[in-house]
GROMACS .gro file of C-alpha atoms in nm:
model
  419
    1MET     CA    1  -1.634  -0.791  -1.893
    2GLY     CA    2  -1.443  -0.898  -1.583
    3VAL     CA    3  -1.523  -0.840  -1.211
    4LEU     CA    4  -1.266  -0.562  -1.183
    5SER     CA    5  -1.387  -0.388  -1.495
    6ILE     CA    6  -1.755  -0.408  -1.372
    7LEU     CA    7  -1.642  -0.259  -1.031
    8ALA     CA    8  -1.466   0.026  -1.197
    9CYS     CA    9  -1.764   0.115  -1.409
   10THR     CA   10  -1.996   0.090  -1.113
   11LEU     CA   11  -1.795   0.326  -0.909
   12ALA     CA   12  -1.761   0.567  -1.187
   13SER     CA   13  -2.132   0.580  -1.226
   14LEU     CA   14  -2.172   0.625  -0.842
   15GLY     CA   15  -1.946   0.943  -0.863
   16LEU     CA   16  -1.639   0.785  -0.682
   17ALA     CA   17  -1.420   0.820  -0.973
   18TYR     CA   18  -1.158   1.086  -1.009
   19ALA     CA   19  -1.048   1.149  -1.382
   20SER     CA   20  -0.707   1.287  -1.444
   21ASN     CA   21  -0.517   1.299  -1.767
   22ALA     CA   22  -0.347   0.972  -1.692
   23TYR     CA   23  -0.625   0.749  -1.549
   24THR     CA   24  -0.955   0.735  -1.360
   25TYR     CA   25  -0.923   0.707  -0.975
   26THR     CA   26  -1.141   0.494  -0.763
   27TYR     CA   27  -1.062   0.405  -0.397
   28CYS     CA   28  -1.171   0.045  -0.462
   29GLN     CA   29  -0.896  -0.042  -0.711
   30SER     CA   30  -0.567   0.103  -0.841
   31ASN     CA   31  -0.481   0.159  -1.199
   32MET     CA   32  -0.310  -0.167  -1.307
   33ASN     CA   33  -0.256  -0.075  -1.678
   34LEU     CA   34   0.116  -0.105  -1.688
   35ASN     CA   35   0.127  -0.101  -2.066
   36GLN     CA   36   0.144   0.278  -2.048
   37THR     CA   37   0.455   0.254  -1.812
   38ALA     CA   38   0.625   0.046  -2.067
   39THR     CA   39   0.622   0.318  -2.336
   40SER     CA   40   0.929   0.485  -2.179
   41PRO     CA   41   1.222   0.542  -2.106
   42PRO     CA   42   1.418   0.632  -2.407
   43THR     CA   43   1.624   0.370  -2.601
   44GLY     CA   44   1.964   0.309  -2.482
   45PHE     CA   45   1.879   0.242  -2.118
   46THR     CA   46   1.894  -0.098  -1.959
   47LEU     CA   47   1.684  -0.190  -1.650
   48GLN     CA   48   1.906  -0.350  -1.377
   49GLN     CA   49   1.680  -0.376  -1.071
   50VAL     CA   50   1.329  -0.285  -0.945
   51GLN     CA   51   1.191  -0.250  -0.593
   52VAL     CA   52   0.820  -0.276  -0.576
   53MET     CA   53   0.596  -0.152  -0.294
   54ILE     CA   54   0.227  -0.282  -0.288
   55ARG     CA   55  -0.075  -0.219  -0.080
   56HIS     CA   56  -0.296  -0.523  -0.005
   57GLY     CA   57  -0.608  -0.565  -0.196
   58ASP     CA   58  -0.967  -0.513  -0.108
   59ARG     CA   59  -1.064  -0.600   0.248
   60THR     CA   60  -1.340  -0.604   0.492
   61PRO     CA   61  -1.367  -0.287   0.713
   62ILE     CA   62  -1.108  -0.234   0.987
   63SER     CA   63  -1.327   0.036   1.160
   64LEU     CA   64  -1.633  -0.007   1.387
   65ILE     CA   65  -1.913   0.226   1.449
   66PRO     CA   66  -2.156   0.118   1.717
   67SER     CA   67  -2.467   0.104   1.507
   68PRO     CA   68  -2.616  -0.173   1.305
   69LEU     CA   69  -2.705   0.072   1.038
   70ALA     CA   70  -2.341   0.144   0.971
   71ASN     CA   71  -2.235  -0.211   0.888
   72PRO     CA   72  -2.510  -0.451   0.859
   73GLY     CA   73  -2.340  -0.704   0.637
   74PRO     CA   74  -2.332  -0.989   0.596
   75TRP     CA   75  -1.962  -1.021   0.509
   76ASN     CA   76  -1.909  -1.370   0.369
   77CYS     CA   77  -1.556  -1.455   0.289
   78GLY     CA   78  -1.463  -1.743   0.061
   79LEU     CA   79  -1.096  -1.666   0.066
   80ASN     CA   80  -0.887  -1.849   0.330
   81ASP     CA   81  -0.550  -1.989   0.425
   82LEU     CA   82  -0.374  -2.316   0.356
   83SER     CA   83  -0.051  -2.370   0.558
   84THR     CA   84   0.153  -2.621   0.754
   85PRO     CA   85   0.409  -2.586   1.016
   86SER     CA   86   0.769  -2.662   0.927
   87THR     CA   87   1.119  -2.658   1.096
   88GLN     CA   88   1.280  -2.634   0.744
   89ILE     CA   89   1.421  -2.299   0.652
   90THR     CA   90   1.494  -2.370   0.278
   91THR     CA   91   1.324  -2.334  -0.050
   92ASP     CA   92   1.286  -2.709  -0.083
   93PRO     CA   93   0.938  -2.855  -0.076
   94VAL     CA   94   0.814  -2.968   0.262
   95ASN     CA   95   0.815  -3.354   0.302
   96ASP     CA   96   0.472  -3.515   0.329
   97PRO     CA   97   0.276  -3.188   0.381
   98LEU     CA   98  -0.050  -3.209   0.565
   99LEU     CA   99  -0.206  -2.876   0.479
  100TYR     CA  100  -0.447  -2.688   0.722
  101ARG     CA  101  -0.728  -2.451   0.613
  102ARG     CA  102  -0.820  -2.178   0.849
  103LEU     CA  103  -1.191  -2.099   0.848
  104TYR     CA  104  -1.384  -1.844   1.050
  105LEU     CA  105  -1.709  -1.975   1.216
  106PRO     CA  106  -2.022  -1.806   1.081
  107ASN     CA  107  -2.165  -1.529   1.295
  108ARG     CA  108  -1.890  -1.562   1.568
  109GLU     CA  109  -1.698  -1.261   1.439
  110VAL     CA  110  -1.718  -0.900   1.507
  111LEU     CA  111  -1.858  -0.842   1.159
  112PRO     CA  112  -2.180  -1.007   1.062
  113GLY     CA  113  -2.109  -1.306   0.850
  114SER     CA  114  -1.779  -1.524   0.818
  115CYS     CA  115  -1.514  -1.267   0.779
  116MET     CA  116  -1.270  -1.123   1.032
  117ILE     CA  117  -1.206  -0.744   1.064
  118GLY     CA  118  -0.968  -0.636   0.777
  119GLN     CA  119  -0.982  -0.977   0.595
  120LEU     CA  120  -0.868  -0.994   0.228
  121THR     CA  121  -1.164  -1.061   0.015
  122SER     CA  122  -1.205  -1.256  -0.310
  123ILE     CA  123  -1.199  -0.917  -0.494
  124GLY     CA  124  -0.873  -0.832  -0.307
  125TYR     CA  125  -0.733  -1.179  -0.434
  126GLN     CA  126  -0.837  -1.104  -0.791
  127GLN     CA  127  -0.674  -0.758  -0.776
  128HIS     CA  128  -0.338  -0.897  -0.695
  129THR     CA  129  -0.385  -1.179  -0.939
  130THR     CA  130  -0.425  -0.914  -1.202
  131LEU     CA  131  -0.141  -0.699  -1.068
  132GLY     CA  132   0.104  -0.983  -1.047
  133ALA     CA  133   0.028  -1.074  -1.410
  134ALA     CA  134   0.077  -0.719  -1.508
  135TYR     CA  135   0.424  -0.701  -1.343
  136ARG     CA  136   0.516  -1.021  -1.512
  137ASN     CA  137   0.429  -0.876  -1.847
  138LEU     CA  138   0.638  -0.563  -1.773
  139TYR     CA  139   0.934  -0.716  -1.616
  140VAL     CA  140   0.960  -1.065  -1.762
  141SER     CA  141   0.816  -1.011  -2.115
  142HIS     CA  142   0.874  -0.649  -2.186
  143TYR     CA  143   1.202  -0.542  -2.009
  144ASP     CA  144   1.350  -0.902  -1.964
  145LEU     CA  145   1.477  -0.805  -1.626
  146ILE     CA  146   1.390  -1.144  -1.467
  147PRO     CA  147   1.370  -1.474  -1.640
  148ASP     CA  148   1.064  -1.648  -1.774
  149VAL     CA  149   1.118  -1.931  -1.537
  150LEU     CA  150   1.147  -1.878  -1.168
  151ASN     CA  151   1.497  -1.844  -1.024
  152MET     CA  152   1.487  -1.768  -0.649
  153SER     CA  153   1.826  -1.585  -0.672
  154ASN     CA  154   1.645  -1.302  -0.851
  155ILE     CA  155   1.362  -1.258  -0.595
  156TRP     CA  156   1.354  -1.116  -0.244
  157VAL     CA  157   1.017  -1.046  -0.051
  158ARG     CA  158   0.923  -0.879   0.271
  159SER     CA  159   0.573  -0.828   0.408
  160VAL     CA  160   0.404  -0.676   0.712
  161ASP     CA  161   0.310  -0.952   0.939
  162GLU     CA  162  -0.067  -0.941   0.869
  163PRO     CA  163  -0.280  -1.207   0.699
  164ARG     CA  164  -0.444  -0.977   0.438
  165ILE     CA  165  -0.089  -0.835   0.343
  166GLN     CA  166   0.084  -1.162   0.319
  167GLN     CA  167  -0.205  -1.308   0.112
  168SER     CA  168  -0.178  -1.031  -0.118
  169ALA     CA  169   0.198  -1.079  -0.150
  170GLN     CA  170   0.155  -1.454  -0.209
  171THR     CA  171  -0.118  -1.399  -0.484
  172PHE     CA  172   0.095  -1.127  -0.650
  173LEU     CA  173   0.398  -1.372  -0.655
  174SER     CA  174   0.190  -1.667  -0.775
  175ASN     CA  175   0.097  -1.461  -1.079
  176LEU     CA  176   0.445  -1.299  -1.125
  177TYR     CA  177   0.561  -1.666  -1.160
  178PRO     CA  178   0.241  -1.890  -1.231
  179ALA     CA  179   0.279  -2.271  -1.201
  180THR     CA  180   0.377  -2.301  -1.568
  181SER     CA  181   0.679  -2.079  -1.516
  182ARG     CA  182   0.812  -2.301  -1.217
  183LYS     CA  183   1.021  -2.614  -1.298
  184GLN     CA  184   0.954  -2.774  -0.965
  185ASP     CA  185   0.749  -2.722  -0.636
  186ILE     CA  186   0.919  -2.469  -0.424
  187VAL     CA  187   0.890  -2.280  -0.097
  188MET     CA  188   0.929  -1.909  -0.132
  189PRO     CA  189   1.045  -1.724   0.179
  190ILE     CA  190   0.866  -1.411   0.274
  191TYR     CA  191   1.047  -1.212   0.539
  192THR     CA  192   0.866  -1.022   0.808
  193MET     CA  193   0.918  -0.897   1.163
  194ASP     CA  194   0.735  -0.812   1.478
  195GLU     CA  195   0.472  -0.546   1.415
  196ASP     CA  196   0.624  -0.327   1.688
  197MET     CA  197   0.962  -0.318   1.489
  198ASP     CA  198   0.825  -0.273   1.148
  199ASN     CA  199   0.931   0.060   0.976
  200MET     CA  200   0.736   0.030   0.649
  201SER     CA  201   0.471   0.254   0.800
  202PRO     CA  202   0.459   0.533   1.074
  203ASN     CA  203   0.504   0.327   1.389
  204THR     CA  204   0.453   0.505   1.729
  205VAL     CA  205   0.580   0.197   1.928
  206LEU     CA  206   0.913   0.183   1.722
  207CYS     CA  207   0.916   0.569   1.738
  208PRO     CA  208   0.731   0.722   2.021
  209ARG     CA  209   0.825   1.071   1.906
  210ILE     CA  210   0.572   1.045   1.619
  211SER     CA  211   0.292   1.055   1.881
  212ALA     CA  212   0.443   1.364   2.035
  213LEU     CA  213   0.474   1.547   1.716
  214THR     CA  214   0.127   1.445   1.570
  215ASN     CA  215  -0.029   1.555   1.903
  216ALA     CA  216   0.141   1.890   1.846
  217ARG     CA  217  -0.024   1.921   1.505
  218PHE     CA  218  -0.373   1.883   1.665
  219ASN     CA  219  -0.320   2.222   1.836
  220THR     CA  220  -0.241   2.408   1.512
  221THR     CA  221  -0.478   2.661   1.348
  222GLY     CA  222  -0.506   2.444   1.030
  223TRP     CA  223  -0.630   2.146   1.226
  224LYS     CA  224  -0.881   2.344   1.428
  225VAL     CA  225  -1.029   2.491   1.102
  226HIS     CA  226  -1.050   2.141   0.971
  227GLU     CA  227  -1.236   2.021   1.273
  228GLN     CA  228  -1.482   2.305   1.234
  229ASP     CA  229  -1.527   2.234   0.856
  230MET     CA  230  -1.612   1.863   0.913
  231GLN     CA  231  -1.825   1.882   1.218
  232PRO     CA  232  -2.159   1.947   1.044
  233VAL     CA  233  -2.089   1.659   0.799
  234LEU     CA  234  -1.982   1.415   1.084
  235ALA     CA  235  -2.302   1.523   1.287
  236LYS     CA  236  -2.523   1.443   0.989
  237ILE     CA  237  -2.365   1.097   0.949
  238SER     CA  238  -2.402   1.036   1.327
  239GLN     CA  239  -2.775   1.136   1.315
  240ALA     CA  240  -2.836   0.918   1.013
  241LEU     CA  241  -2.679   0.618   1.216
  242ASN     CA  242  -2.880   0.692   1.526
  243LEU     CA  243  -2.568   0.749   1.745
  244ASN     CA  244  -2.591   0.895   2.076
  245SER     CA  245  -2.281   1.104   2.025
  246THR     CA  246  -2.112   1.265   1.728
  247ILE     CA  247  -1.834   1.081   1.539
  248THR     CA  248  -1.506   1.274   1.561
  249ASN     CA  249  -1.266   1.064   1.343
  250PRO     CA  250  -1.365   1.082   0.965
  251TYR     CA  251  -1.174   0.774   0.889
  252TYR     CA  252  -1.434   0.549   1.054
  253PRO     CA  253  -1.716   0.634   0.807
  254PHE     CA  254  -1.456   0.675   0.531
  255ASP     CA  255  -1.343   0.311   0.579
  256ILE     CA  256  -1.686   0.153   0.642
  257PHE     CA  257  -1.878   0.332   0.368
  258ASN     CA  258  -1.602   0.278   0.111
  259SER     CA  259  -1.598  -0.088   0.188
  260ARG     CA  260  -1.980  -0.103   0.148
  261VAL     CA  261  -1.974   0.068  -0.194
  262CYS     CA  262  -1.680  -0.155  -0.309
  263HIS     CA  263  -1.902  -0.453  -0.241
  264GLY     CA  264  -2.217  -0.324  -0.394
  265MET     CA  265  -2.393  -0.290  -0.062
  266GLY     CA  266  -2.486   0.076  -0.103
  267LEU     CA  267  -2.483   0.359   0.163
  268PRO     CA  268  -2.701   0.375   0.476
  269ALA     CA  269  -3.030   0.566   0.456
  270GLY     CA  270  -2.957   0.944   0.487
  271ILE     CA  271  -2.597   0.916   0.351
  272ASP     CA  272  -2.536   1.010  -0.011
  273MET     CA  273  -2.242   0.991  -0.249
  274GLN     CA  274  -2.176   1.362  -0.180
  275THR     CA  275  -2.140   1.288   0.187
  276LEU     CA  276  -1.900   1.004   0.127
  277SER     CA  277  -1.702   1.218  -0.104
  278MET     CA  278  -1.673   1.494   0.166
  279VAL     CA  279  -1.580   1.248   0.445
  280SER     CA  280  -1.320   1.103   0.214
  281ASP     CA  281  -1.173   1.438   0.161
  282PHE     CA  282  -1.160   1.494   0.535
  283ALA     CA  283  -0.982   1.165   0.601
  284THR     CA  284  -0.732   1.228   0.327
  285PHE     CA  285  -0.657   1.581   0.446
  286GLU     CA  286  -0.572   1.433   0.787
  287MET     CA  287  -0.341   1.182   0.645
  288TRP     CA  288  -0.140   1.440   0.455
  289TYR     CA  289  -0.169   1.727   0.719
  290LEU     CA  290  -0.053   1.519   1.018
  291TYR     CA  291   0.266   1.407   0.844
  292ASN     CA  292   0.338   1.712   0.649
  293THR     CA  293   0.639   1.830   0.837
  294THR     CA  294   0.998   1.735   0.762
  295GLU     CA  295   1.063   1.566   1.085
  296LEU     CA  296   0.738   1.379   1.102
  297ILE     CA  297   0.790   1.227   0.753
  298SER     CA  298   1.142   1.158   0.828
  299LEU     CA  299   1.058   0.960   1.142
  300SER     CA  300   0.760   0.792   0.968
  301ILE     CA  301   0.926   0.662   0.664
  302GLY     CA  302   1.285   0.771   0.654
  303ASP     CA  303   1.426   0.456   0.808
  304PHE     CA  304   1.254   0.248   0.543
  305MET     CA  305   1.381   0.487   0.274
  306ARG     CA  306   1.726   0.422   0.404
  307GLU     CA  307   1.674   0.041   0.335
  308LEU     CA  308   1.552   0.127  -0.027
  309LEU     CA  309   1.880   0.308  -0.094
  310ALA     CA  310   2.088   0.053   0.078
  311ARG     CA  311   1.937  -0.215  -0.138
  312ILE     CA  312   2.055  -0.025  -0.454
  313GLU     CA  313   2.400   0.018  -0.292
  314THR     CA  314   2.434  -0.357  -0.199
  315PHE     CA  315   2.303  -0.456  -0.559
  316ASN     CA  316   2.568  -0.252  -0.719
  317SER     CA  317   2.841  -0.394  -0.498
  318GLY     CA  318   2.715  -0.753  -0.580
  319ALA     CA  319   2.632  -0.829  -0.216
  320THR     CA  320   2.259  -0.874  -0.285
  321PRO     CA  321   2.189  -1.006  -0.644
  322GLU     CA  322   1.816  -0.991  -0.632
  323LYS     CA  323   1.681  -0.796  -0.933
  324PHE     CA  324   1.317  -0.809  -0.818
  325VAL     CA  325   1.240  -0.699  -0.462
  326LEU     CA  326   0.898  -0.687  -0.326
  327TYR     CA  327   0.761  -0.505  -0.026
  328ALA     CA  328   0.403  -0.571   0.085
  329GLY     CA  329   0.239  -0.323   0.308
  330HIS     CA  330  -0.036  -0.085   0.379
  331ASP     CA  331  -0.160   0.246   0.227
  332THR     CA  332   0.052   0.408   0.514
  333THR     CA  333   0.350   0.252   0.336
  334ILE     CA  334   0.292   0.407  -0.003
  335ALA     CA  335   0.152   0.752   0.101
  336PRO     CA  336   0.437   0.854   0.331
  337LEU     CA  337   0.690   0.749   0.047
  338MET     CA  338   0.506   0.957  -0.200
  339MET     CA  339   0.511   1.252   0.044
  340ALA     CA  340   0.882   1.203   0.129
  341LEU     CA  341   0.973   1.224  -0.247
  342GLY     CA  342   0.751   1.521  -0.296
  343LEU     CA  343   0.507   1.334  -0.520
  344VAL     CA  344   0.181   1.427  -0.352
  345GLY     CA  345   0.010   1.680  -0.571
  346PRO     CA  346  -0.250   1.954  -0.489
  347GLU     CA  347  -0.599   1.861  -0.405
  348ASP     CA  348  -0.707   1.864  -0.776
  349SER     CA  349  -0.462   1.592  -0.864
  350ALA     CA  350  -0.485   1.212  -0.852
  351ASN     CA  351  -0.173   1.185  -0.630
  352TRP     CA  352  -0.341   1.369  -0.350
  353LEU     CA  353  -0.614   1.098  -0.315
  354TRP     CA  354  -0.595   0.816  -0.079
  355PRO     CA  355  -0.399   0.525  -0.217
  356PRO     CA  356  -0.657   0.272  -0.343
  357TYR     CA  357  -0.666  -0.091  -0.271
  358ALA     CA  358  -0.380  -0.275  -0.455
  359SER     CA  359  -0.185   0.050  -0.499
  360HIS     CA  360   0.162  -0.013  -0.621
  361MET     CA  361   0.482   0.196  -0.653
  362ALA     CA  362   0.804   0.083  -0.829
  363LEU     CA  363   1.153   0.232  -0.792
  364GLU     CA  364   1.357   0.118  -1.096
  365LEU     CA  365   1.732   0.129  -1.143
  366TRP     CA  366   1.855   0.191  -1.494
  367SER     CA  367   2.185   0.242  -1.668
  368ASP     CA  368   2.289   0.403  -1.999
  369ALA     CA  369   2.542   0.295  -2.250
  370SER     CA  370   2.820   0.472  -2.048
  371ASN     CA  371   2.722   0.288  -1.742
  372ASN     CA  372   2.566   0.608  -1.567
  373GLN     CA  373   2.282   0.492  -1.339
  374TYR     CA  374   1.942   0.648  -1.307
  375VAL     CA  375   1.624   0.602  -1.104
  376ARG     CA  376   1.269   0.608  -1.243
  377ILE     CA  377   0.958   0.588  -1.039
  378HIS     CA  378   0.597   0.494  -1.125
  379TYR     CA  379   0.293   0.498  -0.904
  380ASN     CA  380  -0.023   0.316  -0.993
  381SER     CA  381   0.108   0.273  -1.351
  382VAL     CA  382   0.192   0.640  -1.399
  383VAL     CA  383   0.553   0.753  -1.430
  384GLN     CA  384   0.639   1.022  -1.174
  385VAL     CA  385   0.888   1.304  -1.169
  386VAL     CA  386   1.062   1.369  -0.841
  387PRO     CA  387   1.068   1.749  -0.780
  388GLY     CA  388   1.433   1.875  -0.853
  389CYS     CA  389   1.501   1.596  -1.099
  390GLN     CA  390   1.358   1.445  -1.419
  391GLU     CA  391   1.191   1.121  -1.519
  392MET     CA  392   1.528   0.946  -1.545
  393CYS     CA  393   1.672   1.087  -1.236
  394PRO     CA  394   2.068   1.048  -1.203
  395LEU     CA  395   2.123   0.803  -0.920
  396ALA     CA  396   2.349   1.047  -0.715
  397GLN     CA  397   2.090   1.320  -0.756
  398PHE     CA  398   1.802   1.070  -0.645
  399VAL     CA  399   2.008   0.958  -0.345
  400ALA     CA  400   2.073   1.320  -0.244
  401ILE     CA  401   1.692   1.400  -0.264
  402ALA     CA  402   1.579   1.083  -0.080
  403SER     CA  403   1.858   1.122   0.195
  404ASN     CA  404   1.688   1.448   0.299
  405VAL     CA  405   1.427   1.244   0.484
  406ILE     CA  406   1.662   0.981   0.636
  407PRO     CA  407   1.699   1.053   1.000
  408ASN     CA  408   2.023   1.061   1.186
  409ASN     CA  409   2.037   0.854   1.494
  410PHE     CA  410   1.691   0.724   1.438
  411ALA     CA  411   1.652   0.506   1.758
  412GLN     CA  412   1.790   0.798   1.981
  413VAL     CA  413   1.582   1.072   1.831
  414CYS     CA  414   1.262   0.855   1.847
  415GLN     CA  415   1.276   0.839   2.225
  416ASN     CA  416   1.269   1.228   2.258
  417MET     CA  417   0.905   1.306   2.354
  418LYS     CA  418   0.931   1.683   2.351
  419PRO     CA  419   0.734   1.822   2.057
   0.00000   0.00000   0.00000
């Protein structure tokens, strides 16, 4: 049994698994069984293009609680970077490359051990090794969308400018096209941008109005009831960690405790799996509640949705020939997209739960024998049906639905700070 299978079984035994009729959910790892995705659509359809959104793999915590009981570690990371500076902006191999390895000095980091905050782990690396191979099996072997041997004209990649996300994209691509499927050494471009300009997640620097609108949500009755509901749980956690004051943000223990469980470290004394389940529910509620307005979801992910639709349009016109487009981002890339398309289910469904590590979402473009085009979506290997449409959603109908969240005058509206 492999590392990922053992991890999934361990989490299920601990009570972190959520069983639906499609798959078993765990925060630590997405469902990568794309074989079930390949069972449809009906015969007579031809796949033309796919745009894939991925979340980075397993990482160290990004949250800190001022208590040695919260995150004792040590976190020891064997995964690291090899790179070299270059003035070439081509896909040709770099001449005479002297490669450099970036290593973190032991016990000189915020976390105990040799890992930086939010660093991709070996488990995360293995997750995207598995996921890249699964996507190769689906889109190279099964659908024959892209060729067996790498052709750079078929691939376009964009990543958020963070090490764990770029490493996840690189690992995914190295298994979408392993060494045996490349005729020669090649440098693959991964496009990125300044974090302050990135629209793949809610960005309060790019769009300050998001802050004004979320602050207004804090004053709603629903939010105040939520705060009352979680106060005794957060107080219990704070007492168990010997804190002088009560934690107010459930994401901190959600992130730290899940990271510990995903790495077999267990939970601090006084914290059980039921408490973790409750704090996970609180954090998930906040994610959905804060952005659950038409304007907030529009400003949070609508501009990126515009790019996804534009990519289909330029592909159809022949302006961009890439058949496989990869976007590497965060859980806050995938979750708002799911919300924008009405794919977040009720609290008793797997789609309501926080997107796990290595989550993946694909937007496929299909055509039938009459050259009518359709869009099909799958999330974590499960085919989704967009409300108001069907599994094979006619392109014009999908564009109409998705366009509802695309803001007009995005840059101008974002500067309006009145809630």
